[in-house]
Each structure stands twice: as C-alpha cells, then as structure tokens.
Coordinates of C-alpha atoms and ligand atoms in Angstrom, one line a residue:
X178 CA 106.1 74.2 89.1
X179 CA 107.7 70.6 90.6
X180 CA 104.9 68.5 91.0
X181 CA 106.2 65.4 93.7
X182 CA 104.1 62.7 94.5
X183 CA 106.9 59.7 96.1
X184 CA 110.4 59.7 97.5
X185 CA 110.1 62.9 98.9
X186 CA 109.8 61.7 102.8
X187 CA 113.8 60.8 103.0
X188 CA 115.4 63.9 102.0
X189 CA 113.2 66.1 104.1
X190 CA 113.1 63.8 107.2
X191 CA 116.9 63.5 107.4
X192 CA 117.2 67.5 106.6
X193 CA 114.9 67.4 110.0
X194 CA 116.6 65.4 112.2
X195 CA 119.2 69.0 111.9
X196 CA 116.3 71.3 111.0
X197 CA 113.8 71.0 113.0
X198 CA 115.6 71.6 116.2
X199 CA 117.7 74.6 116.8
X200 CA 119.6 72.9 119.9
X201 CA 120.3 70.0 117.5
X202 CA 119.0 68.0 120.0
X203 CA 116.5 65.6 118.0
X204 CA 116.0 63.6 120.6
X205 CA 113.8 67.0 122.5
X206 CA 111.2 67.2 119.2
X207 CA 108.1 65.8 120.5
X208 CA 106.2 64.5 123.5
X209 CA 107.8 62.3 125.7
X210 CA 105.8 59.6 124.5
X211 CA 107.3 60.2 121.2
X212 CA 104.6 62.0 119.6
X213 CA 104.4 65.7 118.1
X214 CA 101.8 68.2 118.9
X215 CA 100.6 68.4 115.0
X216 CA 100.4 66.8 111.5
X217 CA 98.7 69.0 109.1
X218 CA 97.6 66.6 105.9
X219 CA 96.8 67.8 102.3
X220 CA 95.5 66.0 98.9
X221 CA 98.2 68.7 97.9
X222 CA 100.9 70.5 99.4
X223 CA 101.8 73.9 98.2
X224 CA 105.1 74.7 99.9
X225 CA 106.0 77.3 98.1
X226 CA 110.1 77.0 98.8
X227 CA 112.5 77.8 96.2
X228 CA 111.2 75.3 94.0
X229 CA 107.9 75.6 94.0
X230 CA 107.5 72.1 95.1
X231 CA 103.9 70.8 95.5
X232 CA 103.7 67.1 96.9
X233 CA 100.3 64.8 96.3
X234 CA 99.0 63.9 99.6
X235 CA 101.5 65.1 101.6
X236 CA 101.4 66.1 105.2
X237 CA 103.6 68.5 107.1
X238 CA 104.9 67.5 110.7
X239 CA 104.6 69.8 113.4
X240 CA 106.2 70.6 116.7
X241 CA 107.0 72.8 119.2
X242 CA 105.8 75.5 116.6
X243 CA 107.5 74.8 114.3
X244 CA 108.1 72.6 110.9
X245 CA 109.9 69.0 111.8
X246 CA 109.0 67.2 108.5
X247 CA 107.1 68.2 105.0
X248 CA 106.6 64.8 102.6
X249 CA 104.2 62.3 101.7
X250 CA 101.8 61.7 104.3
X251 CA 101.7 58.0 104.4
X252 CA 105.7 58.3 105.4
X253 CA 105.5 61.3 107.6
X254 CA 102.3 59.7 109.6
X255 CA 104.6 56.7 110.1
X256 CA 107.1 58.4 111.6
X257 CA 105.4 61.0 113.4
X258 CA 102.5 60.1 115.2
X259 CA 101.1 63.4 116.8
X260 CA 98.3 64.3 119.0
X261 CA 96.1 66.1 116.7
X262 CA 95.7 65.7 113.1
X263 CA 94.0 67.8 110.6
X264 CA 92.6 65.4 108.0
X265 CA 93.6 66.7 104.5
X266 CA 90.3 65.3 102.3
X267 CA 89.5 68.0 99.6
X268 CA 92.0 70.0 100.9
X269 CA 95.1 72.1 100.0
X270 CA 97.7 72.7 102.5
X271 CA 100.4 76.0 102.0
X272 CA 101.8 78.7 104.0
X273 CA 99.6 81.2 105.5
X274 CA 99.0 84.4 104.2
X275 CA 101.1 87.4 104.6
X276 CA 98.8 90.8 104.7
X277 CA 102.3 93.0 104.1
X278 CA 100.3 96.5 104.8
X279 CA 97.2 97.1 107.1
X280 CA 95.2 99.5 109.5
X281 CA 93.6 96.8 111.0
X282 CA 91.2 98.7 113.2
X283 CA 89.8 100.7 110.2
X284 CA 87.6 97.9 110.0
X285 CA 85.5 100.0 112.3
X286 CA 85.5 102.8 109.5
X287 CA 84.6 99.8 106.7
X288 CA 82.5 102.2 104.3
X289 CA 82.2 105.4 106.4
X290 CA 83.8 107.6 102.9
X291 CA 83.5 105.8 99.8
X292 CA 84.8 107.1 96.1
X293 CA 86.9 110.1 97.3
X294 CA 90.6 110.8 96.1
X295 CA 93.4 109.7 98.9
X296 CA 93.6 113.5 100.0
X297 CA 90.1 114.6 99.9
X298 CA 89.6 110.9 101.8
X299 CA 92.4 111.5 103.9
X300 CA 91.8 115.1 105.4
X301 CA 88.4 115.6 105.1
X302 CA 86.9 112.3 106.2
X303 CA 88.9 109.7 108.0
X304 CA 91.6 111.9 110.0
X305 CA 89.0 113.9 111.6
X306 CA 87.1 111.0 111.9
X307 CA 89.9 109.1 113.8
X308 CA 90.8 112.0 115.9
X309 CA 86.9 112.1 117.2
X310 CA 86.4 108.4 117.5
X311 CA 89.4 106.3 117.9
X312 CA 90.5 105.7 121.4
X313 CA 91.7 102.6 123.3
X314 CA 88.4 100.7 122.8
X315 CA 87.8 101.5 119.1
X316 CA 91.3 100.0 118.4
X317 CA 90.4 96.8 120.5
X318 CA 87.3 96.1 119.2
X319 CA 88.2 96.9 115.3
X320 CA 91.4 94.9 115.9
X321 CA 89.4 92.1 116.9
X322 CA 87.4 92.2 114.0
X323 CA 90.3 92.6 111.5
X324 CA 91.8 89.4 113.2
X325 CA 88.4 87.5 113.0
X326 CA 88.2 88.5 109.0
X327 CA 92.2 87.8 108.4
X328 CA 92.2 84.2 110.1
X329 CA 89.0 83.9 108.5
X330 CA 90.1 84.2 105.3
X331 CA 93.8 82.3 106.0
X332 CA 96.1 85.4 106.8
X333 CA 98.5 84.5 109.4
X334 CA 101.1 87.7 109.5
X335 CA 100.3 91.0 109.1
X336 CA 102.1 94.7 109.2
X337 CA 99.9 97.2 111.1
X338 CA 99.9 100.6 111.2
X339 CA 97.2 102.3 113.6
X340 CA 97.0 104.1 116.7
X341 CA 97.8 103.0 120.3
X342 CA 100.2 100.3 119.2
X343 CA 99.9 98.5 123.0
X344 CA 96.3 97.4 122.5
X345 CA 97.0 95.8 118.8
X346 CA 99.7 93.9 120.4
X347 CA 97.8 92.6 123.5
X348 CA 94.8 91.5 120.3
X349 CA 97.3 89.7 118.6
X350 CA 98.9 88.1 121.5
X351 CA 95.1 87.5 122.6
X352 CA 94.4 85.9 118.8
X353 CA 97.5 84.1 117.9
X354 CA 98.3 85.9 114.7
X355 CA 101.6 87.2 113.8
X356 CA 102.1 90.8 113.3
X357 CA 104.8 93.5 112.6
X358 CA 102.8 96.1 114.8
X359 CA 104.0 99.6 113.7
X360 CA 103.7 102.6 116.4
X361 CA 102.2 105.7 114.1
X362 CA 104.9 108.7 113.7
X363 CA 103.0 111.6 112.5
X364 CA 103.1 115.5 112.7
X365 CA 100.2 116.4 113.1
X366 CA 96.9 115.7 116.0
X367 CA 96.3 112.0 116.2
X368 CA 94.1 109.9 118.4
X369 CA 97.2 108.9 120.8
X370 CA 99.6 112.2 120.1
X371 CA 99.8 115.9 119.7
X372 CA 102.5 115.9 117.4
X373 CA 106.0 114.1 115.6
X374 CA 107.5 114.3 118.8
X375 CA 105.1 113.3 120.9
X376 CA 104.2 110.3 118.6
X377 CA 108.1 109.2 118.7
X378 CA 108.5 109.2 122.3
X379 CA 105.4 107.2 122.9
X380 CA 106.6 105.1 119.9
X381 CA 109.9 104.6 121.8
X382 CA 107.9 103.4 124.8
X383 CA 105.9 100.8 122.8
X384 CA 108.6 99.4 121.4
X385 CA 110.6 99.1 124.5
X386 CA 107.4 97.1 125.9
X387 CA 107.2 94.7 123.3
X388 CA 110.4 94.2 122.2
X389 CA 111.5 90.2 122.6
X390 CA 108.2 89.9 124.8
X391 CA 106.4 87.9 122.5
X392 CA 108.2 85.6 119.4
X393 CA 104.8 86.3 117.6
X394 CA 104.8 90.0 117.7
X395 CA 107.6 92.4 116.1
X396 CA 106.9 95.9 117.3
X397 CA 107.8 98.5 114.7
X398 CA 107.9 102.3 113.8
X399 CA 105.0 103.6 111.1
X400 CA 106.2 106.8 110.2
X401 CA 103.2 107.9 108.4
X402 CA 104.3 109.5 104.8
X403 CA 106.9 112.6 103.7
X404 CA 103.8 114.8 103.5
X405 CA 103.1 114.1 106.9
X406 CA 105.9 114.4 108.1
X407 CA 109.4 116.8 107.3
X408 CA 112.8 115.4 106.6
X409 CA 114.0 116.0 110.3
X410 CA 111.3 114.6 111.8
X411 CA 111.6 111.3 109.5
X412 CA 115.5 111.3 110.2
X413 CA 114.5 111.7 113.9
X414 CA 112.2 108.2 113.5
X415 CA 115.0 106.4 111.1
X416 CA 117.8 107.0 114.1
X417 CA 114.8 105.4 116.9
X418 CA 114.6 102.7 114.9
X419 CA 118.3 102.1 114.5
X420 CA 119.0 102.4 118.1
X421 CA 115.8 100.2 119.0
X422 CA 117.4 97.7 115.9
X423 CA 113.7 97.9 114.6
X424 CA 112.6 97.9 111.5
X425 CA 110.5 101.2 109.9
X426 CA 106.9 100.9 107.8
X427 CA 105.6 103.9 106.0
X428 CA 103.7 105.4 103.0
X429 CA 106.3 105.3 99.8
X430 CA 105.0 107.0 96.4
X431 CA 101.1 106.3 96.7
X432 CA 99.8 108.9 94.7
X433 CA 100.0 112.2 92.1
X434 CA 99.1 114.3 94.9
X435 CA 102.7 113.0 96.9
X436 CA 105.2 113.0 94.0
X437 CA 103.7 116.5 93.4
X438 CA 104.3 117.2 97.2
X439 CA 107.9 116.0 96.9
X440 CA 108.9 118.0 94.2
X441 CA 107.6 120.8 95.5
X442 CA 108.5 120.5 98.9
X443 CA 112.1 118.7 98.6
X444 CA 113.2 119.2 94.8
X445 CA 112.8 115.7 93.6
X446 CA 111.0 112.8 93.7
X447 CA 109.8 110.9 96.8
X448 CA 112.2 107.8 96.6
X449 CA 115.0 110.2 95.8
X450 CA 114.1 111.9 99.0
X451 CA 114.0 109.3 101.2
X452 CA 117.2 108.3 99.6
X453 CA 119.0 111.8 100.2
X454 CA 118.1 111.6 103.9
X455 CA 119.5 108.3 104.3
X456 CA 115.9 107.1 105.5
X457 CA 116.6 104.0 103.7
X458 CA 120.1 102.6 105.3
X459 CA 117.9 100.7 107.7
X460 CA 115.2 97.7 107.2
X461 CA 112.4 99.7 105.5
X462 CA 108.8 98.3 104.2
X463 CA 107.7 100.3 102.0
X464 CA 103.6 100.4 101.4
X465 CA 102.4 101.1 97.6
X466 CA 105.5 102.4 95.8
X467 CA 103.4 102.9 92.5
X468 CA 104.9 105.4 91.2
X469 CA 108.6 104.9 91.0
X470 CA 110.6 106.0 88.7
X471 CA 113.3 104.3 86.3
X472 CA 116.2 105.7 88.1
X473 CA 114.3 105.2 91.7
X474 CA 113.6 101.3 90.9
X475 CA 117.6 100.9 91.4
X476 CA 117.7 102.4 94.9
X477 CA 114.8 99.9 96.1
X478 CA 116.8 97.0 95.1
X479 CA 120.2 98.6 97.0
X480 CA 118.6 99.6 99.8
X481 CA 116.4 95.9 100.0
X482 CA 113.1 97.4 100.3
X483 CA 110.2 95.7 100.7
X484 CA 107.5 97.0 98.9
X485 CA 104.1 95.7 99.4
X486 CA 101.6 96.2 97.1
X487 CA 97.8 96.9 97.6
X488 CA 96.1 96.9 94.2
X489 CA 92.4 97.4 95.6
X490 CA 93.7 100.5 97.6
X491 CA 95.5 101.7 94.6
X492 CA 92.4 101.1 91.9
X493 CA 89.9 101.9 94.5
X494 CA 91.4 105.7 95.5
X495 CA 93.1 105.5 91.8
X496 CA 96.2 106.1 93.3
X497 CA 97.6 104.2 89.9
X498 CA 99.1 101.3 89.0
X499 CA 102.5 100.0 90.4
X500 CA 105.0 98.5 88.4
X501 CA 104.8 95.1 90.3
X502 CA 106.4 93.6 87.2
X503 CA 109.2 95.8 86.5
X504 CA 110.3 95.7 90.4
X505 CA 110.2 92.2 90.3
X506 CA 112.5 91.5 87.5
X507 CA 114.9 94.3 88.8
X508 CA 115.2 92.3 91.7
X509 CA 112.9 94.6 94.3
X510 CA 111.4 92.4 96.8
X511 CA 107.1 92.2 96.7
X512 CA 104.9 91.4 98.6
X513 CA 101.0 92.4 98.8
X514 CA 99.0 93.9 101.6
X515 CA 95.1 95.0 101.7
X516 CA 95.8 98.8 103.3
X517 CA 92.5 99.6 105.7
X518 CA 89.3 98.1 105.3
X519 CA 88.2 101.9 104.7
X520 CA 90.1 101.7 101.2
X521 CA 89.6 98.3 100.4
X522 CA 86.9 97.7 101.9
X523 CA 87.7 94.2 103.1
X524 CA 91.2 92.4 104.4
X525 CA 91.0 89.8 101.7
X526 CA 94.0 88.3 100.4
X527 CA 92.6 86.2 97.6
X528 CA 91.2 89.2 96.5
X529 CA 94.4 90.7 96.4
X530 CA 96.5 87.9 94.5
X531 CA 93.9 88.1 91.9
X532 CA 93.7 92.2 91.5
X533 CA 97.4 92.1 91.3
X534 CA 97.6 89.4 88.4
X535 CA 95.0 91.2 86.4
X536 CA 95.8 94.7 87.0
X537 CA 99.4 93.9 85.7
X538 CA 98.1 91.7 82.5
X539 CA 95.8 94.8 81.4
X540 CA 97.9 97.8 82.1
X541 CA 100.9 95.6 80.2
X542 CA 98.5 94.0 77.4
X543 CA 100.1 91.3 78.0
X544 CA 98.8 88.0 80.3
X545 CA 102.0 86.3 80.7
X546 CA 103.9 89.6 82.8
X547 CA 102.4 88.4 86.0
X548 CA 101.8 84.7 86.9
X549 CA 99.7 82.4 89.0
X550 CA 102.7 81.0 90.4
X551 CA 104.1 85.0 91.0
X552 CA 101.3 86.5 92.5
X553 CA 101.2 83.4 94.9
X554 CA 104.8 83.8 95.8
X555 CA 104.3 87.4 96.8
X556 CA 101.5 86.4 99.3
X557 CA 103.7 84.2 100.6
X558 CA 107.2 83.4 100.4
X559 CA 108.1 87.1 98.6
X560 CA 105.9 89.2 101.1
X561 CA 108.0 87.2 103.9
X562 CA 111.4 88.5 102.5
X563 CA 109.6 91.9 101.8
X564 CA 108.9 92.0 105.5
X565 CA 112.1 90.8 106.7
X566 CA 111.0 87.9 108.5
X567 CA 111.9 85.5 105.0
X568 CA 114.4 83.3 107.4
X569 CA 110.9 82.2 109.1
X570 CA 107.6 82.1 107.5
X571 CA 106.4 81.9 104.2
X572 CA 107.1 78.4 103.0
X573 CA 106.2 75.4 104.3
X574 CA 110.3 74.1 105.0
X575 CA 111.9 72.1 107.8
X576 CA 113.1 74.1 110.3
X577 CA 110.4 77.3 109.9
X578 CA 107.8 78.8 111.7
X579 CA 104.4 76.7 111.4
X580 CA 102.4 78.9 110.1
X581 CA 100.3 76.9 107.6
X582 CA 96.6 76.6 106.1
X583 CA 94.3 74.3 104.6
X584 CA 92.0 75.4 101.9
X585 CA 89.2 73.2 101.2
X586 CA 88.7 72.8 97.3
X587 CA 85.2 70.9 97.7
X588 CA 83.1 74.3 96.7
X589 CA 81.7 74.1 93.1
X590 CA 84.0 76.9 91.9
X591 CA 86.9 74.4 92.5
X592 CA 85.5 71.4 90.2
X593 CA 87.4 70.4 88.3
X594 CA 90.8 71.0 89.2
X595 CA 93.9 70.6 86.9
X596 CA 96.0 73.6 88.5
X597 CA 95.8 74.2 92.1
X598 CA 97.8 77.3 91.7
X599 CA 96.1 78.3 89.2
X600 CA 92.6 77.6 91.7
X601 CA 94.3 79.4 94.4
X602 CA 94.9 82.7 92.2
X603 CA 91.8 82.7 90.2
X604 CA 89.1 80.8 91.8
X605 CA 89.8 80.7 95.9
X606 CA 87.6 83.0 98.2
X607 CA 87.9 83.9 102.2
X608 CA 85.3 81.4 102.8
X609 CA 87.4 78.3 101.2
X610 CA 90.1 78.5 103.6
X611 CA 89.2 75.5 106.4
X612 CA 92.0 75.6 109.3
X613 CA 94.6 78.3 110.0
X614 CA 97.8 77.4 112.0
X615 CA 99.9 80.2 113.6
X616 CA 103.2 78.9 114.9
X617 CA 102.3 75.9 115.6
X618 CA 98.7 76.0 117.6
X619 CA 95.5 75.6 116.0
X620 CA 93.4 79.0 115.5
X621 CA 90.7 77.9 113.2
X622 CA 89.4 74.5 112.5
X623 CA 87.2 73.4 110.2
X624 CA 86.0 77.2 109.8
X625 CA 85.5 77.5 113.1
X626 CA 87.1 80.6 115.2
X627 CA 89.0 78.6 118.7
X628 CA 90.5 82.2 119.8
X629 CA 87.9 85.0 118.6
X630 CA 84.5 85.2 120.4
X631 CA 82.7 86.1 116.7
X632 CA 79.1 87.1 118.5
X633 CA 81.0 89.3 121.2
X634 CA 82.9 91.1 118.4
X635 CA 80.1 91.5 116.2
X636 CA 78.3 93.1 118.9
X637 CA 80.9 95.4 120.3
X638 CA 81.6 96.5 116.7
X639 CA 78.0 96.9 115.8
X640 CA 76.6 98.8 118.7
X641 CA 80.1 101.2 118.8
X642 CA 79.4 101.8 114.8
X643 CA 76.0 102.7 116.1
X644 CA 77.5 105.1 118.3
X645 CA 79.4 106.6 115.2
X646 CA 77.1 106.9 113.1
X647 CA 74.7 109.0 115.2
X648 CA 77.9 111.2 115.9
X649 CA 78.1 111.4 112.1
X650 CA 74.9 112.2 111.1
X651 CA 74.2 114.7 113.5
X652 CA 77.9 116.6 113.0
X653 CA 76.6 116.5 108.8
X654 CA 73.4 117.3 110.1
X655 CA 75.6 121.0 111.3
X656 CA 75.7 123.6 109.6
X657 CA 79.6 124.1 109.4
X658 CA 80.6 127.5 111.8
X659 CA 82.3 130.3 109.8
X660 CA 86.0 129.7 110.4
X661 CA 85.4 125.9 109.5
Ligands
ZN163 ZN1 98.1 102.5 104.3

C-alpha cells in the first residue's frame, strides 16, 4: 500500500486535462463560470487504482459525472472551485461499493425461512412464496428498500436478479444507483412467466427497453441455474444475449445438491457443463462458484468469468466455502456480492469484506491467504472487472465514473487509526458510511437519504409484510390437501 501525502496534484491534473473529457475538449469541463459541479474531500483517499494509492487529505474533483482530478486537496481546491463541496473532516473517501450478486426485492422476504438447506429453502419456502406474493408492487416496494439499505451502507452498483426486470430498472433510475439488472430465465412457474420460454421472450422485451436508455442501468439476462434450467434452454438464453450483445448472470456451482445434479443429469461437473455448451464464449458473471474444481478453475480464467462471491449466503445455507484464494492467484477475476436479503439476511458489504477475509484465513489456517488490501479490492476495483464494467467504476481515477463515498471514521470503533484499510476490512459498519455519490450527483449526504422517501418505504414495506404474513400463517395454519 502507497501512502502519498504531496506532489501528487501535477501528474493527475495534467492526466485530466486528456482524461477527464472524452471530447478532449477541456475547455467544456465545468460551469461556465469556471466551476465544477463537485469536490469530494477526505483526511484519506483510498483510490484503490492499480497501486493502491491512498493520498493524506486529498480531494477528488468532480464533473459532469465523472472524475476530472484526484490529489491533494489544497491543490485540487485551487484549481477547481466547484459548487458543492463535501467537507472531508474525519472522513475517508474511496470508490463505492460494488454488491456483484443480489435479489434486491427479497428484502421483502428478509427472515420469512431461516436455517433450511438451499433446496429445502429453495422449493419448499421461497419459490412458492414468490409465485403467491411477488407481483409488480412487491418488486417496487422491496427494491426501494434494498436501495435505501445499499446507499445506506455505501453500495453504489449492484447485479440484480428478480422478477419483472422493468420495475427494478425504473427504482434505480428513480434512486440513482447503478445496476446490472438481470431479466430472470427460468423453466419453471414464476411470478412474471409460465416457463423458459416465456421468461426469454419477456426477457428479450426488457432488454430491448432498456438498452442505451439509461448510462446508469445495464439490462442483463439471469438465467437462473443448470438445475433450473436444461442445456437447450441455457443455449437458447446464451444466443439472446449474444445477439442483444448483453452480458449473462446466473447461479455457477453453489452447492452439493448442484454438482450432484450435474453429474447426474449431464455427466460431469457444472463448470464443465457450462463449458461443453459453450455457455461461456460470451461475458458471463458467475454467482458463488464454490465448488470448482482444479481442472474447472482454468476454464474460469479462459473464459474471463467473473465470479462473485457471497460468503454469508454460502455459510448461512452451508453451501461451502469457495476457493476465493486459489481463483485469485490463478488469475479468475472476484468480486463479492450479498445474494438476497432472505439468505443473508441483510445487503451489507462490510459485512461481506470481512466474512470473506476470515472465512478464507480459517478454512486455509493460515491469516496471510486473504488480505485487508485483497478483500477491499474485490469490493471494489476487482468486483468492477468481475462485472465487466472495470473500464468505469471501481477506482477513484481521472477519466472514471464518479461513483465515490465518504466514510466517517469519528465512531469509537475507529480510534485509533494506524491502517485505514485495515479499519475499512475489520472495523467499518453500514452506519459509518456518511455521503454516497453515484455518477456524479449526490445521493446521501451526511447520512441523510436525498432520493429515497425512508418513512414511505418503511410503510409500504411494513404494512405489505403485514399482508404476507397473515397469508402465511393462515396457509401453515392448513392442513395440507392429499395430493399436496
Ligand atoms: Zn442468488
């Protein structure tokens, strides 16, 4: 880790007078009274670029959405005066969080089955659930909330997979998070389909919607796992994506249950599968991989798969533990995600850097296979490659997308502080992160929510888990007819 405290403000303000601005015009950054729309300061500045480079109270320049100038703040005030500042006191600025694999709406199903294996969860519980209860409104509403809790807690991108994809993207636009928004492919009755095909062609129309609508919002195709669905049917998906030159999101290698699945079903293991079908020859994100094997880890790294990692999922439904380490140092890109709230049972990134560290250190017996600065970079700057979308988020750099937090280090579990890395890893909650930036416009500021109504979301999602509830208890309350 660089630590740079002066003589950082000429390299990065002449790379902006190129970077910054894609027309090369520099002369178009800014107001037309010469100021910017943002500066962003920090006693530290976490940037997580290829160096690692942190800079002492530094300040990041922002315009236009994007990043014009990252340095020491005395030099980049001068240069940049802007109409809004976010004052750095106490405070840690670094990219925003990238959640790499969610269901955001299953925040309305938060605790509904607890301490169930994934099947048992799966079959018995939440897809009958989602086929009773999910409609248009219970994906608006859990949306909403999932936003609320991920800007909450400082994470700016995420990759969704959940039903009726057009009302997730209209949430997002609404919020002003970024999000890979995957429409679900699945063979089988879902809230918004009757079946694989059915779920394609509406999938088709999603994307066809949202596609270069909104810079923020990628839609995508979620084919849901190879037990879900057979190898035409996840051909069938790999070819829309192609010719919609989308990428693809799906379940890869969660659990026993699969791997048993794929043997059974298709003669050899699941990333050997996916491999034989050609599933991977387009840009593929992979959610949980944790049981791949040696000759599989190879194919992940060809193919450039991004595999996101969910360690409370994982230990929660002990699906197992990934080897995060061993894909790493083969060269597979990582990044980490939360899964559902109904697995998790919360969307919280710290949470997640942390898990991921330990989990590695104890199933390896050994604390130095999975750093501070590792875990960090897979939230951030390795979770953007993982996701495709490395070129423009995930480090604070001239020339990206500015998508950038402050975390306020003033709570007692910061004091004292020799490492922030190390704070951020082991020590940061939710509750620490201050002000959220999402391509350039303010979101949350000094903890408080500018594009979520918290009390009308709270009430929504209270009084329809009200509704749920009674449906639930009086279905359990039934005895079960004969053929059930
Ligand atoms: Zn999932």
């Amino acid at each position: 880790m660089k630590l740079i405290s002066i003589c950082f403000c000429f390299v990065f303000v002449s790379l902006s007078l190129s970077g910054c601005n894609p027309s090369g015009d520099a002369g178009s950054a800014g107001g037309s009274d010469g100021t910017i729309d943002l500066l962003v300061k920090g006693d530290f500045v976490v940037t997580m670029d290829q160096d690692n480079t942190i800079i002492e109270d530094g300040a990041i320049a922002i315009d236009d959405g994007l990043i014009l100038a990252v340095g020491p703040a005395a030099e980049i005030e001068a240069e940049y005066p802007a109409v809004e500042t976010l004052d750095g006191a106490h405070r840690i600025v670094m990219p925003g969080l990238i959640n790499g694999h969610s269901h955001a709406a299953m925040t309305l199903l938060r605790g509904v089955a607890d301490d169930l294996a994934l099947m048992d969860w799966l079959q018995n519980y939440i897809f009958p659930a989602e086929v009773e209860f999910v409609d248009p409104e219970f994906v608006r509403i859990g949306t909403e909330l999932a936003c609320w809790e991920m800007l909450r807690g400082g994470t700016t991108t995420f990759v969704d997979m959940y039903y009726y994809p057009d009302t997730i993207a209209e949430v997002v636009e609404r919020c002003g998070m970024r999000a890979l928004i995957s429409a679900t492919v699945i063979d089988q009755r879902s809230p918004d389909a009757e079946s694989a095909a059915d779920s394609l062609t509406k999938g088709l129309g999603f994307i066809g919607r949202w596609k270069d609508r909104n810079p923020r919002i990628t839609p995508i195709f979620g084919p849901h796992a190879n037990y879900t669905l057979n190898a035409e049917q996840l051909q069938a998906t790999r070819r829309a994506a192609d010719s919609m030159g989308v990428p693809i999101s799906i379940h890869v290698s969660e659990s026993p249950f699969e791997l048993q699945y794929s043997q059974d079903t298709y003669g050899m293991t699941s990333i050997e599968f996916y491999e034989s079908i050609g599933f991977f020859n387009g840009p593929t994100i992979a959610a949980h991989v944790v049981w791949p094997t040696e000759d599989e880890i190879p194919i992940l790294v060809e193919r450039r798969v991004g595999v996101i990692h969910n360690p409370t999922s994982n230990m929660k439904i002990a699906s197992g533990i990934s080897p995060v380490a061993d894909m790493l140092q083969a060269g597979v890109l990582v990044g980490l995600g939360t899964d559902g709230a109904a697995s998790n049972n919360d969307l919280d990134m710290w949470e997640e850097m942390r898990l991921a560290a330990l989990l590695q250190k104890v199933d390896r017996m050994d604390p130095e296979v999975m750093s501070a600065t590792t875990v960090l970079t897979m939230a951030t700057r390795g979770g953007a490659e993982a996701i495709g979308l490395g070129d423009a988020i995930g480090s604070l750099e001239v020339g990206k997308q500015a998508d950038v937090i402050q975390v306020a280090f003033t709570d007692v579990h910061h004091i004292p502080t020799y490492d922030v890395v190390s704070h951020l890893v082991y020590v940061t909650d939710e509750q620490d992160v201050a002000s959220v930036v999402v391509d350039g416009k303010v979101l949350m500021k000094d903890h408080k929510l500018l594009t979520i109504d918290t009390d009308q979301v709270r009430a929504e999602a209270n009084a329809l888990a009200a509704k749920i509830k009674t449906a639930l208890d009086a279905r359990n309350a039934t005895p079960p007819a004969l053929n059930e």
